[in-house]
Amino acid sequence: MIIYTYPVRTAFTERDVEMIEPHFSIKPLKFTGSPVKLPFYFILQAFQLLFYLPKTTHYLCFFAGYHSYLPVIFGKLFKKKVFIQCGGTDAMNMPAINYGNYRKNILRQFTEYSFRNCTKILPVAQALVKQDYRYSALIPEAQGLKNLVPGLKTPIQVIHNGFSGEFWKDLGLERKAQTYITVATGISKSNRAMIKGIDLIEEMAARFPDAQFTLVGDENYSTHLTNIKVLGKLSQKEIRNLFNHHRFYLQLSMSEGFPNALAEAMLCGCIPIGSAVGAIPEIIGDTGFILEKKDSAALVRIFQDANQADLITLRILAPLRIKTHYDYEDRKNALLQVFQ
């Protein structure tokens, strides 16, 4: 049995379970993202790990942090393999925007211990292994595992996210000009909004009053701009339908590992506009537009250029790129191979 631990349940963790479950027995164990509840969850997790220990063959952790600490200890004590999927915050140190495991001393220690003592690290993007961050002067340049965990010797294998082109697809609908969409949760919190680049979207909405912007994921986010529509959490079918009614997808984050919604939107025929962080430039390739620095004037030029581009060709190339490089079956096969 594979014990799968994570702090929050997401579409990403659900997809992993979907990939693994037909081939291996897997037991998801949700931890907590609340600091106040940590003592209780450490005790609960210890009892859970002990209860399932006789059947456990592997541990899989979604990100490193508090929730990966006990699985790593159990793995060492009882000679079980432990795999940690590095996804973003566990490879970042960005105190200026209150983001990243390494800005908090205790969390950094739990994260470092987990990475140093697990069997293998499985980042979703090469950028999480080591990167020189240049997007914003507020952020230290040295990011990624090898910069933040000095002397790290644990084996690393990049396994990109993978997506189903059968579900996420262009339905051939007519799309209005200057329609932009982004998916981001928790943006009613100011630091989360900045991390996800919502401040830039607000600036662009003010600069282009005839354009229409849709923010999906947090119904509590408020704005005074009438050309920004705010929606709460939606089902995947509802999000797919929205993608198919928008021409552009915006991923203007200050930090990302491998943003799922970007790839899903591209499969639906949205033309991507993204920041030069994490795997975003790699995902977009030559099928959209990259903002190299966090600069409003540069983004205005991109918006202008994007609306003058060959949109028909880009709409065809965007889904093709995801199907070619980030296929669902490719990730599934690579993940299953880890447990052989």
Short mmCIF file of C-alpha atoms in Angstrom, two decimals:
data_model
loop_
_atom_site.label_atom_id
_atom_site.label_comp_id
_atom_site.label_asym_id
_atom_site.label_seq_id
_atom_site.Cartn_x
_atom_site.Cartn_y
_atom_site.Cartn_z
CA MET A 1 0.00 0.00 0.00
CA ILE A 2 1.17 3.53 -0.85
CA ILE A 3 0.50 6.11 1.85
CA TYR A 4 -0.09 9.47 0.15
CA THR A 5 0.20 12.49 2.46
CA TYR A 6 -0.62 16.10 1.61
CA PRO A 7 -1.58 19.31 3.48
CA VAL A 8 -4.57 20.14 1.25
CA ARG A 9 -6.66 18.15 -1.16
CA THR A 10 -6.37 19.50 -4.71
CA ALA A 11 -7.20 18.50 -8.27
CA PHE A 12 -3.50 17.59 -8.53
CA THR A 13 -3.65 15.09 -5.64
CA GLU A 14 -6.92 13.68 -6.96
CA ARG A 15 -5.32 13.14 -10.36
CA ASP A 16 -2.37 11.33 -8.79
CA VAL A 17 -4.70 8.97 -6.93
CA GLU A 18 -6.63 8.40 -10.17
CA MET A 19 -3.38 7.47 -11.95
CA ILE A 20 -2.05 5.16 -9.24
CA GLU A 21 -5.18 3.49 -7.84
CA PRO A 22 -5.83 1.01 -10.68
CA HIS A 23 -2.29 -0.37 -10.29
CA PHE A 24 -1.39 -0.06 -6.59
CA SER A 25 -3.36 0.15 -3.38
CA ILE A 26 -3.14 3.78 -2.20
CA LYS A 27 -4.37 5.48 0.97
CA PRO A 28 -4.58 9.30 0.93
CA LEU A 29 -3.99 10.89 4.35
CA LYS A 30 -4.78 14.59 4.52
CA PHE A 31 -2.69 16.64 6.96
CA THR A 32 -3.39 20.33 7.68
CA GLY A 33 -2.28 23.72 6.44
CA SER A 34 -3.22 25.39 9.73
CA PRO A 35 -0.33 26.12 12.15
CA VAL A 36 -2.76 26.04 15.11
CA LYS A 37 -3.78 22.45 14.33
CA LEU A 38 -0.24 21.12 13.81
CA PRO A 39 0.21 19.41 17.23
CA PHE A 40 -3.07 17.50 16.85
CA TYR A 41 -2.26 16.44 13.29
CA PHE A 42 1.22 15.21 14.18
CA ILE A 43 -0.35 12.93 16.79
CA LEU A 44 -3.11 11.85 14.41
CA GLN A 45 -0.63 11.16 11.59
CA ALA A 46 1.61 9.12 13.89
CA PHE A 47 -1.32 6.86 14.81
CA GLN A 48 -2.38 6.61 11.14
CA LEU A 49 1.11 5.65 9.99
CA LEU A 50 1.39 3.04 12.76
CA PHE A 51 -2.04 1.62 11.94
CA TYR A 52 -1.25 1.19 8.23
CA LEU A 53 2.41 0.22 8.73
CA PRO A 54 1.96 -3.57 8.24
CA LYS A 55 0.48 -2.94 4.77
CA THR A 56 2.66 0.02 3.78
CA THR A 57 5.20 -0.44 0.98
CA HIS A 58 5.90 3.20 0.02
CA TYR A 59 5.24 6.74 1.18
CA LEU A 60 4.38 9.51 -1.31
CA CYS A 61 4.24 13.13 -0.17
CA PHE A 62 2.73 16.05 -2.06
CA PHE A 63 5.29 18.79 -1.35
CA ALA A 64 7.72 18.74 1.58
CA GLY A 65 6.91 20.30 4.92
CA TYR A 66 5.44 19.36 8.27
CA HIS A 67 3.32 16.59 6.75
CA SER A 68 6.32 14.82 5.16
CA TYR A 69 8.43 14.69 8.34
CA LEU A 70 6.91 11.61 10.00
CA PRO A 71 6.62 9.61 6.75
CA VAL A 72 10.35 10.20 6.18
CA ILE A 73 11.14 9.05 9.73
CA PHE A 74 8.93 5.97 9.33
CA GLY A 75 10.60 5.25 6.01
CA LYS A 76 14.06 5.33 7.60
CA LEU A 77 13.03 3.28 10.64
CA PHE A 78 11.12 0.60 8.77
CA LYS A 79 13.06 0.62 5.49
CA LYS A 80 10.21 1.90 3.32
CA LYS A 81 10.85 4.07 0.28
CA VAL A 82 9.70 7.69 0.55
CA PHE A 83 9.07 9.89 -2.48
CA ILE A 84 8.42 13.62 -2.23
CA GLN A 85 6.81 15.56 -5.07
CA CYS A 86 8.39 19.01 -5.02
CA GLY A 87 5.83 21.44 -6.38
CA GLY A 88 6.60 25.08 -5.62
CA THR A 89 6.58 26.58 -2.15
CA ASP A 90 8.96 23.84 -0.93
CA ALA A 91 11.61 25.07 -3.39
CA MET A 92 11.17 28.82 -2.91
CA ASN A 93 12.38 31.49 -0.50
CA MET A 94 10.50 34.75 -1.08
CA PRO A 95 10.16 36.65 2.21
CA ALA A 96 9.20 39.92 0.47
CA ILE A 97 5.89 38.38 -0.59
CA ASN A 98 5.55 36.04 2.40
CA TYR A 99 5.99 32.91 0.30
CA GLY A 100 8.15 29.82 0.49
CA ASN A 101 9.01 27.23 3.15
CA TYR A 102 12.49 28.63 3.76
CA ARG A 103 11.41 32.01 5.18
CA LYS A 104 10.28 30.32 8.42
CA ASN A 105 13.04 28.67 10.44
CA ILE A 106 11.07 25.71 11.83
CA LEU A 107 9.28 24.97 8.55
CA ARG A 108 12.62 25.22 6.74
CA GLN A 109 14.10 22.61 9.07
CA PHE A 110 11.22 20.20 8.50
CA THR A 111 11.44 20.77 4.74
CA GLU A 112 15.22 20.32 4.58
CA TYR A 113 15.12 17.19 6.74
CA SER A 114 12.45 15.68 4.49
CA PHE A 115 14.38 16.36 1.30
CA ARG A 116 17.71 15.19 2.70
CA ASN A 117 16.34 11.91 4.06
CA CYS A 118 13.72 10.76 1.57
CA THR A 119 14.45 8.14 -1.10
CA LYS A 120 13.94 10.37 -4.12
CA ILE A 121 12.61 13.84 -4.92
CA LEU A 122 10.13 14.15 -7.78
CA PRO A 123 9.86 17.81 -8.86
CA VAL A 124 7.14 18.70 -11.35
CA ALA A 125 9.51 21.08 -13.17
CA GLN A 126 13.25 21.44 -13.77
CA ALA A 127 13.03 25.05 -12.57
CA LEU A 128 12.35 23.75 -9.06
CA VAL A 129 15.70 21.98 -8.98
CA LYS A 130 17.75 25.14 -9.51
CA GLN A 131 16.98 28.54 -10.97
CA ASP A 132 18.28 32.09 -11.12
CA TYR A 133 15.20 34.16 -10.46
CA ARG A 134 15.14 37.44 -12.42
CA TYR A 135 11.44 38.34 -12.67
CA SER A 136 11.28 40.72 -9.69
CA ALA A 137 14.06 42.59 -7.87
CA LEU A 138 12.19 41.94 -4.59
CA ILE A 139 13.07 38.25 -4.74
CA PRO A 140 16.49 36.64 -4.11
CA GLU A 141 17.93 35.19 -7.31
CA ALA A 142 19.02 31.84 -5.81
CA GLN A 143 15.91 29.64 -5.85
CA GLY A 144 15.29 25.92 -6.24
CA LEU A 145 16.30 22.87 -4.23
CA LYS A 146 20.01 22.90 -4.96
CA ASN A 147 20.32 26.56 -4.00
CA LEU A 148 18.18 26.35 -0.86
CA VAL A 149 19.29 22.95 0.47
CA PRO A 150 23.11 23.14 0.26
CA GLY A 151 24.89 19.87 -0.44
CA LEU A 152 21.65 18.04 -1.22
CA LYS A 153 22.54 14.49 -2.28
CA THR A 154 19.10 12.91 -2.56
CA PRO A 155 18.38 11.60 -6.09
CA ILE A 156 16.11 13.86 -8.13
CA GLN A 157 13.82 12.86 -11.01
CA VAL A 158 11.69 15.47 -12.74
CA ILE A 159 8.22 14.17 -13.59
CA HIS A 160 6.14 16.86 -15.28
CA ASN A 161 2.44 17.19 -14.72
CA GLY A 162 0.29 15.49 -17.32
CA PHE A 163 -3.11 16.39 -18.75
CA SER A 164 -5.94 14.67 -20.57
CA GLY A 165 -6.56 16.07 -24.03
CA GLU A 166 -9.80 14.09 -24.06
CA PHE A 167 -11.31 16.25 -21.32
CA TRP A 168 -9.48 19.57 -21.67
CA LYS A 169 -10.15 20.49 -25.31
CA ASP A 170 -11.11 23.28 -27.65
CA LEU A 171 -14.85 22.98 -28.29
CA GLY A 172 -14.64 25.24 -31.34
CA LEU A 173 -16.75 28.02 -29.85
CA GLU A 174 -16.57 31.62 -31.01
CA ARG A 175 -14.58 33.76 -28.57
CA LYS A 176 -14.90 37.49 -28.08
CA ALA A 177 -11.89 39.71 -28.60
CA GLN A 178 -9.95 40.90 -25.53
CA THR A 179 -11.29 38.26 -23.15
CA TYR A 180 -8.85 37.13 -20.45
CA ILE A 181 -9.18 34.53 -17.71
CA THR A 182 -7.09 33.25 -14.82
CA VAL A 183 -7.68 30.62 -12.13
CA ALA A 184 -6.30 31.31 -8.65
CA THR A 185 -7.52 30.40 -5.19
CA GLY A 186 -7.11 32.41 -1.99
CA ILE A 187 -6.62 35.76 -3.73
CA SER A 188 -8.80 37.61 -1.24
CA LYS A 189 -5.61 37.56 0.86
CA SER A 190 -3.35 40.35 -0.35
CA ASN A 191 -0.07 38.39 -0.39
CA ARG A 192 -1.72 35.52 -2.27
CA ALA A 193 -3.10 38.00 -4.82
CA MET A 194 0.40 39.39 -5.37
CA ILE A 195 1.91 35.91 -5.70
CA LYS A 196 -0.66 35.11 -8.40
CA GLY A 197 -0.16 38.42 -10.24
CA ILE A 198 -3.65 39.76 -9.61
CA ASP A 199 -2.21 43.24 -9.07
CA LEU A 200 -1.04 43.24 -12.69
CA ILE A 201 -4.43 42.05 -13.89
CA GLU A 202 -6.06 44.94 -12.01
CA GLU A 203 -3.66 47.35 -13.75
CA MET A 204 -4.43 45.88 -17.18
CA ALA A 205 -8.18 46.00 -16.54
CA ALA A 206 -7.87 49.72 -15.75
CA ARG A 207 -5.65 50.27 -18.79
CA PHE A 208 -7.96 48.34 -21.19
CA PRO A 209 -11.55 49.19 -20.15
CA ASP A 210 -13.02 47.49 -23.24
CA ALA A 211 -11.41 44.16 -22.31
CA GLN A 212 -13.15 41.59 -20.11
CA PHE A 213 -11.32 39.77 -17.32
CA THR A 214 -12.50 36.72 -15.37
CA LEU A 215 -10.96 35.61 -12.07
CA VAL A 216 -11.92 32.10 -10.96
CA GLY A 217 -11.29 30.55 -7.57
CA ASP A 218 -12.14 33.01 -4.79
CA GLU A 219 -15.58 34.56 -4.58
CA ASN A 220 -14.43 36.78 -1.70
CA TYR A 221 -12.02 38.76 -3.86
CA SER A 222 -13.34 42.27 -4.42
CA THR A 223 -12.58 44.86 -7.07
CA HIS A 224 -14.06 48.20 -8.05
CA LEU A 225 -13.45 47.60 -11.76
CA THR A 226 -16.59 46.67 -13.67
CA ASN A 227 -14.70 44.76 -16.40
CA ILE A 228 -13.42 42.18 -13.90
CA LYS A 229 -15.79 39.30 -13.15
CA VAL A 230 -15.07 37.32 -9.98
CA LEU A 231 -16.22 33.71 -9.59
CA GLY A 232 -15.71 31.23 -6.77
CA LYS A 233 -14.52 27.65 -6.99
CA LEU A 234 -16.06 25.79 -9.92
CA SER A 235 -16.17 22.22 -11.17
CA GLN A 236 -13.71 21.17 -13.84
CA LYS A 237 -16.51 21.06 -16.41
CA GLU A 238 -17.51 24.61 -15.55
CA ILE A 239 -13.90 25.78 -15.82
CA ARG A 240 -13.50 24.02 -19.16
CA ASN A 241 -16.59 25.82 -20.43
CA LEU A 242 -15.20 29.17 -19.28
CA PHE A 243 -11.86 28.52 -20.96
CA ASN A 244 -13.73 27.89 -24.19
CA HIS A 245 -15.34 31.32 -23.99
CA HIS A 246 -12.08 33.24 -23.47
CA ARG A 247 -9.36 34.08 -25.94
CA PHE A 248 -6.39 34.47 -23.56
CA TYR A 249 -5.24 32.81 -20.34
CA LEU A 250 -3.18 34.91 -17.91
CA GLN A 251 -0.54 33.33 -15.64
CA LEU A 252 1.26 36.39 -14.28
CA SER A 253 2.46 34.80 -11.04
CA MET A 254 5.53 35.90 -9.13
CA SER A 255 6.20 32.25 -8.34
CA GLU A 256 5.02 28.94 -9.79
CA GLY A 257 6.20 25.39 -10.04
CA PHE A 258 4.08 23.92 -12.81
CA PRO A 259 0.67 25.67 -12.96
CA ASN A 260 -1.99 23.15 -13.91
CA ALA A 261 -4.61 25.67 -15.00
CA LEU A 262 -2.23 27.17 -17.56
CA ALA A 263 -1.80 23.85 -19.36
CA GLU A 264 -5.52 23.05 -19.10
CA ALA A 265 -6.45 26.42 -20.60
CA MET A 266 -3.97 25.92 -23.43
CA LEU A 267 -5.54 22.54 -24.21
CA CYS A 268 -8.85 24.39 -24.46
CA GLY A 269 -7.39 26.75 -27.06
CA CYS A 270 -6.63 29.74 -24.85
CA ILE A 271 -3.57 31.71 -25.93
CA PRO A 272 -1.23 32.00 -22.93
CA ILE A 273 0.35 35.15 -21.50
CA GLY A 274 2.68 34.27 -18.66
CA SER A 275 5.46 35.51 -16.42
CA ALA A 276 9.03 34.24 -16.72
CA VAL A 277 8.97 32.17 -13.53
CA GLY A 278 9.11 28.44 -12.80
CA ALA A 279 8.01 26.22 -15.67
CA ILE A 280 5.78 28.86 -17.27
CA PRO A 281 8.14 29.79 -20.15
CA GLU A 282 8.79 26.10 -20.80
CA ILE A 283 5.08 25.31 -20.89
CA ILE A 284 4.19 28.21 -23.20
CA GLY A 285 7.14 27.87 -25.56
CA ASP A 286 6.40 29.71 -28.81
CA THR A 287 2.62 29.41 -28.50
CA GLY A 288 2.05 32.63 -26.53
CA PHE A 289 3.72 35.54 -24.79
CA ILE A 290 6.21 35.81 -21.90
CA LEU A 291 6.60 38.76 -19.53
CA GLU A 292 10.32 38.66 -18.71
CA LYS A 293 10.21 41.20 -15.85
CA LYS A 294 7.41 42.38 -13.62
CA ASP A 295 6.82 45.60 -15.51
CA SER A 296 3.41 47.10 -16.28
CA ALA A 297 4.57 48.95 -19.40
CA ALA A 298 6.04 45.76 -20.84
CA LEU A 299 2.79 43.92 -20.12
CA VAL A 300 0.78 46.64 -21.90
CA ARG A 301 2.96 46.07 -24.99
CA ILE A 302 2.35 42.33 -24.76
CA PHE A 303 -1.41 42.89 -24.59
CA GLN A 304 -1.21 45.11 -27.66
CA ASP A 305 0.98 42.65 -29.56
CA ALA A 306 -1.18 39.67 -28.56
CA ASN A 307 -4.31 41.21 -30.04
CA GLN A 308 -2.48 41.84 -33.32
CA ALA A 309 -0.96 38.33 -33.54
CA ASP A 310 -2.03 35.38 -35.67
CA LEU A 311 -4.58 34.18 -33.13
CA ILE A 312 -5.90 31.34 -35.27
CA THR A 313 -2.47 29.72 -35.51
CA LEU A 314 -1.69 30.22 -31.82
CA ARG A 315 -5.04 28.71 -30.87
CA ILE A 316 -4.02 25.57 -32.75
CA LEU A 317 -0.42 25.47 -31.47
CA ALA A 318 -1.23 25.94 -27.76
CA PRO A 319 -3.12 22.64 -27.24
CA LEU A 320 -0.71 20.81 -29.52
CA ARG A 321 2.21 21.82 -27.32
CA ILE A 322 0.58 20.43 -24.16
CA LYS A 323 -0.41 17.21 -25.89
CA THR A 324 3.13 16.77 -27.18
CA HIS A 325 5.11 17.57 -24.03
CA TYR A 326 2.77 17.08 -21.05
CA ASP A 327 0.55 14.14 -21.80
CA TYR A 328 -1.48 12.44 -19.05
CA GLU A 329 -0.21 8.96 -19.92
CA ASP A 330 3.43 10.09 -19.87
CA ARG A 331 3.15 11.31 -16.29
CA LYS A 332 1.16 8.27 -15.27
CA ASN A 333 3.74 5.85 -16.66
CA ALA A 334 6.66 7.74 -15.12
CA LEU A 335 4.94 7.87 -11.73
CA LEU A 336 4.02 4.20 -11.75
CA GLN A 337 7.59 3.27 -12.69
CA VAL A 338 8.81 4.88 -9.45
CA PHE A 339 6.91 2.28 -7.40
CA GLN A 340 8.14 -0.78 -9.33
#
